[in-house]
Each structure stands twice: as C-alpha cells, then as structure tokens.
Tab-separated table of C-alpha atoms in Angstrom:
chain	number	residue	atom	x	y	z
G	590	UNK	CA	-52.860	-130.348	24.450
G	591	UNK	CA	-53.888	-132.752	27.226
G	592	UNK	CA	-51.867	-135.056	29.449
G	593	UNK	CA	-53.532	-138.338	30.507
G	594	UNK	CA	-52.601	-139.490	33.994
G	595	UNK	CA	-54.992	-142.359	34.821
G	596	UNK	CA	-57.999	-144.255	33.509
G	597	UNK	CA	-60.732	-145.812	35.656
G	598	UNK	CA	-60.456	-149.199	33.986
G	599	UNK	CA	-58.871	-152.029	36.035
G	600	UNK	CA	-57.252	-155.015	34.318
G	601	UNK	CA	-57.604	-158.727	35.041
G	602	UNK	CA	-54.037	-159.747	34.215
G	603	UNK	CA	-50.576	-158.216	34.434
G	604	UNK	CA	-49.731	-156.419	31.151
G	605	UNK	CA	-46.330	-158.036	30.650
G	606	UNK	CA	-46.071	-157.070	26.970
G	607	UNK	CA	-46.851	-153.422	27.694
G	608	UNK	CA	-44.196	-153.326	30.400
G	609	UNK	CA	-41.704	-155.112	28.136
G	610	UNK	CA	-42.325	-152.631	25.313
G	611	UNK	CA	-41.801	-149.690	27.659
G	612	UNK	CA	-38.585	-151.216	29.023
G	613	UNK	CA	-37.308	-151.973	25.514
G	614	UNK	CA	-37.962	-148.400	24.379
G	615	UNK	CA	-36.026	-146.991	27.338
G	616	UNK	CA	-33.101	-149.374	26.808
G	617	UNK	CA	-32.849	-148.568	23.095
G	618	UNK	CA	-33.075	-144.851	23.837
G	619	UNK	CA	-30.215	-145.051	26.332
G	620	UNK	CA	-28.161	-146.973	23.756
G	621	UNK	CA	-28.887	-144.445	20.995
G	622	UNK	CA	-25.779	-142.247	20.460
G	623	UNK	CA	-26.113	-138.855	22.109
G	624	UNK	CA	-29.622	-139.369	23.478
G	625	UNK	CA	-28.878	-140.098	27.138
G	626	UNK	CA	-27.482	-136.577	27.648
G	627	UNK	CA	-30.053	-134.794	25.490
G	628	UNK	CA	-31.853	-133.244	28.485
G	629	UNK	CA	-28.733	-131.308	29.441
G	630	UNK	CA	-28.137	-130.358	25.816
G	631	UNK	CA	-24.863	-132.258	25.752
G	632	UNK	CA	-24.063	-132.817	22.102
G	633	UNK	CA	-21.119	-132.155	19.837
G	634	UNK	CA	-20.324	-132.859	16.213
G	635	UNK	CA	-18.994	-136.327	17.005
G	636	UNK	CA	-22.214	-137.314	18.783
G	637	UNK	CA	-24.331	-135.865	15.975
G	638	UNK	CA	-22.372	-137.851	13.374
G	639	UNK	CA	-22.770	-141.048	15.378
G	640	UNK	CA	-26.486	-140.360	15.763
G	641	UNK	CA	-26.928	-139.705	12.055
G	642	UNK	CA	-25.122	-142.934	11.198
G	643	UNK	CA	-27.257	-144.836	13.712
G	644	UNK	CA	-30.532	-143.442	12.327
G	645	UNK	CA	-29.553	-144.055	8.712
G	646	UNK	CA	-28.998	-147.687	9.648
G	647	UNK	CA	-32.059	-148.360	11.806
G	648	UNK	CA	-34.717	-145.705	11.042
G	649	UNK	CA	-37.408	-146.124	8.395
G	650	UNK	CA	-37.054	-143.855	5.354
G	651	UNK	CA	-40.125	-143.364	3.107
G	652	UNK	CA	-38.354	-143.510	-0.251
G	653	UNK	CA	-36.530	-146.662	0.839
G	654	UNK	CA	-39.811	-148.296	1.852
G	655	UNK	CA	-41.746	-147.392	-1.294
G	656	UNK	CA	-39.088	-147.269	-4.010
G	657	UNK	CA	-36.321	-149.390	-2.413
G	658	UNK	CA	-33.904	-146.516	-3.087
G	659	UNK	CA	-31.054	-147.171	-0.668
G	660	UNK	CA	-28.355	-144.466	-0.495
G	661	UNK	CA	-24.945	-145.153	-2.007
G	662	UNK	CA	-23.209	-143.084	0.670
G	663	UNK	CA	-24.124	-142.965	4.358
G	664	UNK	CA	-22.531	-141.350	7.419
G	665	UNK	CA	-19.922	-143.560	9.053
G	666	UNK	CA	-20.091	-141.859	12.448
G	667	UNK	CA	-16.656	-140.337	12.014
G	668	UNK	CA	-15.848	-136.621	11.835
G	669	UNK	CA	-13.733	-135.206	9.035
G	670	UNK	CA	-12.619	-131.834	7.717
G	671	UNK	CA	-13.457	-130.825	4.159
G	672	UNK	CA	-13.408	-127.666	2.038
G	673	UNK	CA	-16.325	-126.231	4.015
G	674	UNK	CA	-15.034	-127.166	7.458
G	675	UNK	CA	-15.710	-130.053	9.832
G	676	UNK	CA	-18.519	-132.476	9.088
G	677	UNK	CA	-19.639	-136.094	9.099
G	678	UNK	CA	-17.679	-138.530	6.937
G	679	UNK	CA	-19.755	-140.491	4.405
G	680	UNK	CA	-18.877	-143.733	2.665
G	681	UNK	CA	-20.600	-146.736	1.058
G	682	UNK	CA	-22.576	-148.581	3.752
G	683	UNK	CA	-20.808	-151.494	5.372
G	684	UNK	CA	-24.100	-153.219	6.114
G	685	UNK	CA	-27.195	-154.404	4.287
G	686	UNK	CA	-30.320	-152.525	5.297
G	687	UNK	CA	-33.735	-154.145	4.893
G	688	UNK	CA	-36.361	-151.386	4.509
G	689	UNK	CA	-39.239	-153.595	5.804
G	690	UNK	CA	-37.200	-154.531	8.878
G	691	UNK	CA	-36.379	-150.864	9.468
G	692	UNK	CA	-40.066	-150.178	10.170
G	693	UNK	CA	-39.810	-152.510	13.166
G	694	UNK	CA	-36.543	-151.092	14.505
G	695	UNK	CA	-37.826	-147.533	14.018
G	696	UNK	CA	-40.665	-148.261	16.469
G	697	UNK	CA	-38.104	-148.306	19.281
G	698	UNK	CA	-36.206	-145.137	18.336
G	699	UNK	CA	-36.990	-141.706	19.748
G	700	UNK	CA	-35.538	-138.285	19.124
G	701	UNK	CA	-35.633	-136.851	22.660
G	702	UNK	CA	-36.607	-137.567	26.241
G	703	UNK	CA	-39.856	-135.655	25.709
G	704	UNK	CA	-40.669	-137.769	22.652
G	705	UNK	CA	-39.975	-140.973	24.573
G	706	UNK	CA	-41.768	-140.058	27.817
G	707	UNK	CA	-44.862	-138.797	26.012
G	708	UNK	CA	-45.210	-141.999	24.001
G	709	UNK	CA	-44.577	-144.267	26.981
G	710	UNK	CA	-47.137	-142.404	29.100
G	711	UNK	CA	-49.889	-143.057	26.547
G	712	UNK	CA	-48.781	-146.680	26.150
G	713	UNK	CA	-48.776	-147.257	29.912
G	714	UNK	CA	-52.243	-145.792	30.483
G	715	UNK	CA	-54.077	-147.244	27.496
G	716	UNK	CA	-51.994	-150.242	26.466
G	717	UNK	CA	-52.657	-152.338	29.566
G	718	UNK	CA	-56.391	-152.558	28.888
G	719	UNK	CA	-55.937	-153.438	25.218
G	720	UNK	CA	-53.469	-156.155	26.202
G	721	UNK	CA	-55.934	-157.361	28.832
G	722	UNK	CA	-58.663	-157.610	26.175
G	723	UNK	CA	-56.541	-159.179	23.416
G	724	UNK	CA	-54.178	-161.343	25.435
G	725	UNK	CA	-50.402	-161.068	25.475
G	726	UNK	CA	-49.526	-162.592	22.105
G	727	UNK	CA	-52.367	-161.021	20.147
G	728	UNK	CA	-51.577	-157.646	21.687
G	729	UNK	CA	-47.937	-157.906	20.617
G	730	UNK	CA	-49.009	-158.770	17.066
G	731	UNK	CA	-51.604	-155.976	17.119
G	732	UNK	CA	-49.002	-153.439	18.255
G	733	UNK	CA	-46.550	-154.406	15.518
G	734	UNK	CA	-49.287	-154.473	12.858
G	735	UNK	CA	-50.401	-150.942	13.747
G	736	UNK	CA	-46.795	-149.765	13.707
G	737	UNK	CA	-46.224	-151.222	10.244
G	738	UNK	CA	-49.477	-149.793	8.930
G	739	UNK	CA	-48.594	-146.351	10.269
G	740	UNK	CA	-45.058	-146.500	8.873
G	741	UNK	CA	-46.068	-147.607	5.387
G	742	UNK	CA	-49.092	-145.310	5.399
G	743	UNK	CA	-46.881	-142.318	6.101
G	744	UNK	CA	-44.347	-143.481	3.510
G	745	UNK	CA	-47.024	-143.751	0.814
G	746	UNK	CA	-48.022	-140.149	1.468
G	747	UNK	CA	-44.386	-138.975	1.491
G	748	UNK	CA	-42.762	-141.427	-0.908
G	749	UNK	CA	-39.953	-139.092	-2.014
G	750	UNK	CA	-38.865	-138.136	1.492
G	751	UNK	CA	-35.407	-139.116	2.682
G	752	UNK	CA	-36.023	-137.998	6.273
G	753	UNK	CA	-35.862	-140.799	8.871
G	754	UNK	CA	-39.140	-141.859	10.465
G	755	UNK	CA	-38.735	-142.908	14.105
G	756	UNK	CA	-40.881	-143.414	17.187
G	757	UNK	CA	-43.520	-145.679	18.664
G	758	UNK	CA	-46.270	-143.137	17.974
G	759	UNK	CA	-47.811	-145.022	15.049
G	760	UNK	CA	-48.152	-148.267	17.002
G	761	UNK	CA	-49.409	-146.454	20.104
G	762	UNK	CA	-51.930	-144.567	17.973
G	763	UNK	CA	-53.338	-147.975	17.039
G	764	UNK	CA	-53.687	-148.730	20.763
G	765	UNK	CA	-55.599	-145.463	21.221
G	766	UNK	CA	-57.892	-146.284	18.310
G	767	UNK	CA	-58.651	-149.701	19.791
G	768	UNK	CA	-59.313	-148.134	23.185
G	769	UNK	CA	-61.810	-145.699	21.677
G	770	UNK	CA	-63.692	-148.600	20.088
G	771	UNK	CA	-63.631	-150.937	23.089
G	772	UNK	CA	-63.869	-148.523	26.030
G	773	UNK	CA	-65.450	-145.273	24.827
G	774	UNK	CA	-67.186	-144.520	28.145
G	775	UNK	CA	-64.280	-145.212	30.487
G	776	UNK	CA	-63.383	-142.167	32.547
G	777	UNK	CA	-59.887	-140.813	31.985
G	778	UNK	CA	-58.156	-138.347	34.293
G	779	UNK	CA	-56.276	-135.725	32.301
G	780	UNK	CA	-54.322	-132.553	32.980
G	781	UNK	CA	-55.203	-129.563	30.824
G	782	UNK	CA	-52.548	-126.804	30.676
G	783	UNK	CA	-54.702	-123.848	31.732
G	784	UNK	CA	-52.747	-121.344	33.857
G	785	UNK	CA	-51.094	-124.270	35.659
G	786	UNK	CA	-52.665	-127.711	35.145
G	787	UNK	CA	-56.405	-128.270	35.441
G	788	UNK	CA	-57.364	-131.884	36.344
G	789	UNK	CA	-60.472	-133.221	34.620
G	790	UNK	CA	-62.150	-136.638	34.411
G	791	UNK	CA	-63.710	-137.147	30.996
G	792	UNK	CA	-65.003	-140.099	28.953
G	793	UNK	CA	-62.397	-141.714	26.723
G	794	UNK	CA	-64.399	-140.859	23.600
G	795	UNK	CA	-63.895	-137.160	24.321
G	796	UNK	CA	-60.205	-137.431	25.235
G	797	UNK	CA	-59.192	-139.719	22.371
G	798	UNK	CA	-61.631	-138.223	19.896
G	799	UNK	CA	-60.175	-134.774	20.528
G	800	UNK	CA	-56.662	-136.176	20.189
G	801	UNK	CA	-57.504	-137.787	16.838
G	802	UNK	CA	-59.122	-134.628	15.483
G	803	UNK	CA	-55.963	-132.685	16.327
G	804	UNK	CA	-53.756	-135.259	14.579
G	805	UNK	CA	-55.962	-135.179	11.485
G	806	UNK	CA	-55.950	-131.371	11.515
G	807	UNK	CA	-52.172	-131.182	11.830
G	808	UNK	CA	-51.602	-133.904	9.225
G	809	UNK	CA	-53.332	-131.686	6.674
G	810	UNK	CA	-50.657	-129.057	7.274
G	811	UNK	CA	-52.919	-126.773	9.290
G	812	UNK	CA	-51.701	-125.250	12.539
G	813	UNK	CA	-48.077	-126.419	12.132
G	814	UNK	CA	-45.033	-124.929	10.458
G	815	UNK	CA	-43.599	-126.434	7.311
G	816	UNK	CA	-40.502	-127.284	9.355
G	817	UNK	CA	-42.428	-129.542	11.712
G	818	UNK	CA	-40.933	-132.972	12.285
G	819	UNK	CA	-43.908	-134.861	13.764
G	820	UNK	CA	-45.376	-137.537	11.472
G	821	UNK	CA	-49.030	-136.709	12.140
G	822	UNK	CA	-50.184	-138.759	9.155
G	823	UNK	CA	-48.651	-141.861	10.757
G	824	UNK	CA	-50.720	-141.162	13.881
G	825	UNK	CA	-53.896	-140.924	11.833
G	826	UNK	CA	-53.222	-144.150	9.926
G	827	UNK	CA	-52.253	-146.070	13.056
G	828	UNK	CA	-55.348	-144.859	14.908
G	829	UNK	CA	-57.718	-145.877	12.118
G	830	UNK	CA	-56.091	-149.298	11.726
G	831	UNK	CA	-56.370	-149.861	15.476
G	832	UNK	CA	-60.072	-149.027	15.339
G	833	UNK	CA	-60.662	-151.418	12.434
G	834	UNK	CA	-58.785	-154.296	14.073
G	835	UNK	CA	-60.584	-153.825	17.399
G	836	UNK	CA	-64.087	-153.429	15.962
G	837	UNK	CA	-64.914	-157.189	15.816
G	838	UNK	CA	-64.205	-157.418	19.575
G	839	UNK	CA	-66.480	-154.539	20.503
G	840	UNK	CA	-69.614	-156.594	21.145
G	841	UNK	CA	-67.901	-158.991	23.563
G	842	UNK	CA	-66.014	-156.389	25.584
G	843	UNK	CA	-67.275	-156.090	29.200
G	844	UNK	CA	-68.637	-152.720	30.233
G	845	UNK	CA	-66.236	-150.566	32.292
G	846	UNK	CA	-66.891	-150.141	36.014
G	847	UNK	CA	-68.922	-147.180	37.161
G	848	UNK	CA	-66.720	-144.386	38.527
G	849	UNK	CA	-66.838	-143.984	42.287
G	850	UNK	CA	-67.616	-140.802	44.145
G	851	UNK	CA	-70.260	-138.112	43.646
G	852	UNK	CA	-71.079	-136.846	40.176
G	853	UNK	CA	-72.803	-133.630	39.230
G	854	UNK	CA	-74.660	-132.240	36.239
G	855	UNK	CA	-74.262	-134.143	32.989
G	856	UNK	CA	-71.853	-136.607	34.657
G	857	UNK	CA	-74.788	-137.953	36.663
G	858	UNK	CA	-76.717	-138.899	33.519
G	859	UNK	CA	-76.587	-142.547	32.581
G	860	UNK	CA	-74.581	-143.290	29.469
G	861	UNK	CA	-73.030	-139.828	29.053
C-alpha cells in the first residue's frame, strides 16, 4: 500500500550487519534454482523440480516444526515420466533435515524478485537505525530471534500445513516493531500509489502503524483470497515480538532530529 523511500533519522555508526544481511539475501536468491531468471518468466519443469527439491530441503514447514513430521518422500530435482505425464521424481531424502535449523535458512529464501526487493527495502531503511541503537551483535541476535518467533508463531497457527514458509519478512517485521517503539516520531518519506506515486512525509507511527493494521487485517483472512501465499500471521508475530524486545530501550533512546525545511498546518505543531 505504501513504499518507504527514506527516513529522517541519521545513524552514528555504519550498519555492517544490515548490509551483510542484505548481501546474504541477494546471494542466496541468485543461488536458488530458477530464481535468477524469474523476472523474465524463464522457468521449465526441470527448474521447477529443482526449486521444489531446494525448498523442501531448506524451507521451514509448519507441521515439521510443530509435530516433527518429516516426509518419507521428497523431490529429488529430477524430471520423470509417469502414468499422468512428466513430473518431478520423488524418493526418500538423502539428507537429514533439522526443522529448527530450517527456520534460520528460510529467512534467506525468497520466492521472487518482488518478494526479495520489497523485504530488502524495508530492512535497508529501518534496520540501520535499530542496529545503531542495539549495536552490531545484539542487532544480529535480535533479527534472528524475531525471525524464529515469527516462524514458530505462524507454525503454531497452521500446524497441519505442509506448505514451505520462506522469506525474511518475519525478522524484518520485528525490526519495524522495534522502530515504532524507539522512533515513533521520526519522519518517513513514502510513496503512495495514487494515480502515479504521491510522495508524503509522515511520522513513523502512522506509516508503521498503518502497515501493522493491514497485516493484522489480512492475517484474519479479510481482504485476501483463500489462495493467498503471504504469511501475514508471521508478520504480526514478528512485529509484536520486536516491540516487546525493544520496549526496555525506549527510555534511553535519543530523540530524533527535527526535520528541516518549512512545515505547514498540523506538521508545525510540536510533538505531532
């Protein structure tokens, strides 16, 4: 619904962990079978079979996380021909999959360029300030903790699902929740798709609050089709966990700088 492009919130130190996470997500995406050419729609049955085998190995699956129900047969990545035509060959897995470890690997998997770029944009804009406030090591631990909470939270709500759960959205939602707690009044430049794109500068509490309300609304099944593939519940859980973890740091967080330039109407009121 809105596209953040910049926040008026300078940092004191270089966000090395944020940059490393973004780089790692791009590298893993380029190494994911069939993903590099997804923009051009280049995919065939062989690529789809390799992708399915890759996701079954490294993605988080709710019923595996909650019930430890690992499949007896998994795609091998090969293509075969059966009674109903060509398809992906399945066989007993030639590897041991750890469901808890799959939550971590799933944080670096994405299903499309749009999925990847959207997540990395939010991480780039809001992650640097959270890393600046927490420090490099604590931020890395915070990011992983939010990702695990989001993954297991979604799995608990969908414990019979065998669909793979992938993406950094849960961890990044935790970053957004922390940002709302620590920097609610920071001005954020966003683009609103109205005719073309309308640029607005709004307080973070409006931008992120609106985002969270939408995630909560969609997670209830409202406004989305039953065939939707976005794990909105993971976003909600990650956001709330990020808020809780950041709350003890709220009192000691320096106030954001005042935005430069003229302001009119309600923007000119102190504390709006």
